[in-house]
Tab-separated table of C-alpha atoms in Angstrom:
chain	number	residue	atom	x	y	z
A	161	MET	CA	0.032	0.093	-0.020
A	162	ALA	CA	2.977	2.281	-0.645
A	163	GLY	CA	2.206	5.726	-2.248
A	164	THR	CA	2.382	9.426	-1.673
A	165	GLY	CA	-0.949	10.657	-2.577
A	166	SER	CA	-4.498	10.164	-1.175
A	167	VAL	CA	-6.754	7.527	-2.949
A	168	ARG	CA	-10.548	7.097	-2.845
A	169	ALA	CA	-11.133	3.939	-1.006
A	170	PHE	CA	-13.699	1.277	0.470
A	171	LEU	CA	-13.593	-1.968	2.044
A	172	ALA	CA	-15.651	-4.732	0.444
A	173	ALA	CA	-15.947	-8.498	-0.362
A	174	ASP	CA	-16.113	-9.458	-4.020
A	175	PRO	CA	-19.000	-11.884	-5.202
A	176	PRO	CA	-17.692	-14.706	-7.358
A	177	PRO	CA	-17.942	-14.615	-11.281
A	178	GLU	CA	-21.130	-16.894	-11.210
A	179	VAL	CA	-22.992	-14.523	-8.831
A	180	LEU	CA	-21.939	-11.586	-11.031
A	181	ASP	CA	-23.369	-13.471	-14.042
A	182	ARG	CA	-26.561	-14.058	-12.220
A	183	ILE	CA	-26.713	-10.492	-11.192
A	184	ALA	CA	-26.233	-9.344	-14.872
A	185	ALA	CA	-29.213	-11.704	-15.707
A	186	ILE	CA	-31.330	-9.821	-12.728
A	187	GLN	CA	-30.564	-6.571	-14.153
A	188	ARG	CA	-31.481	-7.489	-17.676
A	189	GLU	CA	-34.797	-8.596	-16.356
A	190	LEU	CA	-35.275	-5.468	-14.203
A	191	LYS	CA	-34.365	-3.168	-17.398
A	192	LYS	CA	-37.511	-4.709	-18.954
A	193	THR	CA	-39.699	-3.723	-16.079
A	194	VAL	CA	-38.272	-0.572	-14.611
A	195	GLN	CA	-37.916	2.510	-16.922
A	196	GLY	CA	-36.419	5.896	-16.068
A	197	SER	CA	-33.187	7.761	-15.231
A	198	ILE	CA	-31.302	4.991	-13.670
A	199	ALA	CA	-27.446	4.383	-13.808
A	200	TRP	CA	-27.123	0.498	-13.707
A	201	VAL	CA	-23.875	-0.731	-11.970
A	202	ARG	CA	-21.666	-2.851	-14.378
A	203	PRO	CA	-21.859	-6.517	-12.739
A	204	GLU	CA	-17.948	-6.476	-12.490
A	205	GLY	CA	-18.150	-3.257	-10.361
A	206	ILE	CA	-20.547	-4.815	-7.881
A	207	HIS	CA	-19.148	-5.273	-4.308
A	208	LEU	CA	-20.530	-6.178	-0.815
A	209	THR	CA	-19.226	-2.742	0.672
A	210	LEU	CA	-18.677	-2.851	4.362
A	211	LYS	CA	-17.026	0.628	4.612
A	212	PHE	CA	-16.547	3.555	2.377
A	213	PHE	CA	-13.841	5.842	3.454
A	214	GLY	CA	-13.490	8.751	0.671
A	215	ASN	CA	-10.071	9.840	0.373
A	216	ILE	CA	-7.401	8.416	2.433
A	217	SER	CA	-3.725	8.897	2.996
A	218	PRO	CA	-1.055	6.176	2.792
A	219	GLU	CA	-0.879	6.349	6.510
A	220	GLN	CA	-4.660	6.036	6.983
A	221	ALA	CA	-4.514	3.028	4.611
A	222	GLN	CA	-1.964	1.480	6.995
A	223	THR	CA	-4.249	2.048	9.996
A	224	ILE	CA	-7.294	0.838	8.193
A	225	ALA	CA	-5.261	-2.458	7.330
A	226	THR	CA	-4.254	-2.872	11.088
A	227	GLU	CA	-7.727	-2.660	12.291
A	228	VAL	CA	-9.436	-4.806	9.617
A	229	ARG	CA	-6.704	-7.501	10.221
A	230	LYS	CA	-7.728	-7.631	13.843
A	231	ALA	CA	-11.460	-7.596	13.101
A	232	VAL	CA	-11.179	-10.403	10.602
A	233	SER	CA	-8.885	-12.603	12.619
A	234	GLY	CA	-11.614	-14.578	14.226
A	235	THR	CA	-13.973	-14.659	11.600
A	236	ALA	CA	-14.900	-17.864	9.772
A	237	ALA	CA	-15.836	-18.061	6.241
A	238	LEU	CA	-19.546	-16.635	5.654
A	239	SER	CA	-22.152	-18.202	3.400
A	240	LEU	CA	-24.381	-15.626	1.697
A	241	ARG	CA	-26.973	-15.562	-1.325
A	242	GLY	CA	-28.713	-12.949	-3.024
A	243	ARG	CA	-32.428	-13.122	-2.373
A	244	SER	CA	-34.767	-10.119	-2.375
A	245	LEU	CA	-34.863	-6.638	-4.250
A	246	GLY	CA	-35.289	-3.495	-2.347
A	247	VAL	CA	-34.712	0.317	-2.533
A	248	PHE	CA	-32.889	2.911	-0.554
A	249	PRO	CA	-34.240	5.010	1.303
A	250	ASP	CA	-37.802	3.826	0.387
A	251	LEU	CA	-40.249	3.555	-2.515
A	252	ARG	CA	-41.437	7.140	-2.027
A	253	ARG	CA	-37.911	8.467	-2.517
A	254	PRO	CA	-35.878	5.797	-4.292
A	255	ARG	CA	-32.259	6.529	-4.876
A	256	VAL	CA	-30.674	2.894	-4.905
A	257	ILE	CA	-31.918	-0.318	-6.216
A	258	TRP	CA	-30.272	-3.197	-4.277
A	259	LEU	CA	-30.265	-7.028	-4.005
A	260	GLY	CA	-30.516	-7.938	-0.326
A	261	LEU	CA	-28.333	-10.957	0.978
A	262	GLU	CA	-29.592	-13.702	3.373
A	263	GLY	CA	-27.569	-16.368	4.973
A	264	ASP	CA	-24.688	-15.531	7.529
A	265	VAL	CA	-25.841	-11.871	7.686
A	266	GLU	CA	-25.742	-11.718	11.470
A	267	PRO	CA	-21.995	-12.770	11.629
A	268	LEU	CA	-21.375	-10.318	8.830
A	269	GLY	CA	-23.066	-7.466	10.519
A	270	ALA	CA	-21.100	-8.419	13.798
A	271	LEU	CA	-17.883	-8.189	11.654
A	272	GLN	CA	-18.893	-4.883	10.150
A	273	LYS	CA	-19.680	-3.570	13.535
A	274	ARG	CA	-16.124	-4.633	14.840
A	275	ILE	CA	-14.589	-2.869	11.898
A	276	GLU	CA	-16.614	0.280	12.417
A	277	THR	CA	-15.838	0.400	15.980
A	278	GLY	CA	-12.034	-0.245	15.576
A	279	LEU	CA	-11.855	2.375	12.922
A	280	GLU	CA	-13.903	4.949	14.973
A	281	SER	CA	-11.359	4.540	17.881
A	282	CYS	CA	-8.634	5.505	15.183
A	283	GLY	CA	-10.425	8.678	14.131
A	284	PHE	CA	-12.754	7.541	11.152
A	285	ALA	CA	-16.247	8.880	11.268
A	286	ARG	CA	-18.761	6.072	12.127
A	287	GLU	CA	-21.396	5.368	9.481
A	288	GLU	CA	-24.578	6.638	10.783
A	289	ARG	CA	-27.003	4.427	8.700
A	290	PRO	CA	-27.420	0.979	10.043
A	291	PHE	CA	-25.555	-1.654	8.126
A	292	ARG	CA	-27.734	-3.635	5.486
A	293	ALA	CA	-26.136	-6.644	3.695
A	294	HIS	CA	-26.844	-5.742	-0.030
A	295	LEU	CA	-25.397	-5.480	-3.445
A	296	THR	CA	-26.095	-2.245	-5.447
A	297	LEU	CA	-27.708	-2.873	-8.726
A	298	GLY	CA	-28.511	0.583	-9.883
A	299	ARG	CA	-28.509	4.305	-8.709
A	300	ILE	CA	-31.830	6.318	-9.746
A	301	LYS	CA	-30.607	9.536	-11.037
A	302	ASP	CA	-33.965	11.197	-11.054
A	303	GLY	CA	-37.153	9.791	-9.349
A	304	ARG	CA	-39.497	11.591	-11.809
A	305	GLY	CA	-40.666	9.480	-14.605
A	306	LEU	CA	-39.639	6.317	-12.961
A	307	VAL	CA	-42.044	3.509	-14.076
A	308	GLY	CA	-42.289	-0.035	-12.985
A	309	LEU	CA	-40.216	-0.233	-10.033
A	310	GLU	CA	-42.849	-1.133	-7.427
A	311	GLN	CA	-44.116	-3.823	-9.852
A	312	ALA	CA	-40.603	-5.171	-10.181
A	313	LEU	CA	-40.146	-5.305	-6.309
A	314	LYS	CA	-43.499	-7.332	-5.912
A	315	GLY	CA	-42.783	-9.495	-8.988
A	316	PRO	CA	-41.748	-13.039	-9.513
A	317	ARG	CA	-38.552	-14.185	-7.380
A	318	LEU	CA	-35.988	-13.464	-10.310
A	319	GLN	CA	-33.458	-12.296	-7.764
A	320	GLU	CA	-31.954	-15.694	-6.705
A	321	THR	CA	-28.225	-15.808	-7.043
A	322	GLY	CA	-27.178	-19.145	-5.443
A	323	ASP	CA	-25.049	-19.461	-2.363
A	324	PHE	CA	-21.455	-17.863	-2.209
A	325	VAL	CA	-18.614	-17.713	0.170
A	326	VAL	CA	-17.050	-14.597	1.721
A	327	ASP	CA	-13.723	-15.506	3.164
A	328	LYS	CA	-11.752	-12.212	2.870
A	329	LEU	CA	-12.093	-8.541	2.497
A	330	THR	CA	-10.356	-6.269	0.263
A	331	LEU	CA	-9.460	-2.501	0.666
A	332	PHE	CA	-10.270	-1.125	-2.813
A	333	ARG	CA	-9.050	2.048	-4.642
A	334	SER	CA	-11.673	3.696	-6.561
A	335	GLU	CA	-10.768	5.905	-9.620
A	336	LEU	CA	-13.558	7.797	-11.149
A	337	THR	CA	-13.271	8.222	-14.915
A	338	PRO	CA	-15.779	9.342	-17.762
A	339	LYS	CA	-16.179	5.693	-18.524
A	340	GLY	CA	-17.087	4.656	-14.790
A	341	ALA	CA	-15.060	3.758	-11.733
A	342	ILE	CA	-11.908	1.594	-12.020
A	343	TYR	CA	-11.545	-0.597	-8.936
A	344	THR	CA	-7.862	-1.792	-7.833
A	345	GLY	CA	-7.301	-3.902	-4.750
A	346	LEU	CA	-4.817	-2.339	-2.486
A	347	ALA	CA	-4.728	-4.952	0.357
A	348	THR	CA	-6.512	-8.443	0.994
A	349	PHE	CA	-7.489	-9.615	4.465
A	350	PRO	CA	-8.273	-13.214	4.561
A	351	PHE	CA	-10.734	-14.659	7.288
A	352	ALA	CA	-9.596	-17.273	9.883
A	353	GLY	CA	-9.113	-20.408	7.750
A	354	GLY	CA	-9.645	-18.287	4.597
């Protein structure tokens, strides 16, 4: 994680390729029903984010690495699966379309809380919103003229991804470009036995 300048960074787990393929299929189905000003996330850019940092210095990256290693040291691999569609913050003011996760979400939430607490003690601001295990599928740029979202949320269960295992976290650098964000792994933190 050597370097001199600050980088835009977040901590996340990567879903495996077969889950990303399934997510691409879910997005294709959603695009048939939901119309409006939506920026769909490219499947290869979808992550299970535990903490977004914004711009961090190399020194802060080292602090993050130390705290995350501590937090994951006693964590066993987690089994998750995509299961249900939802929106943030709600249907009246939708901004994000997401795929909710089921399975080992309680241990995942406990891990996220340990990370949050450890980083807060090092001077990082705590996320005020409660953690919700999800994968972002699309961002609604303008809610006016949005059609079919409520129907899609209540529709058939096209949102199954199958089970997948999370056994490590990655600190990612996010570079914003005109063609979309480019993500680069800066450090990886395997779970116990991962």
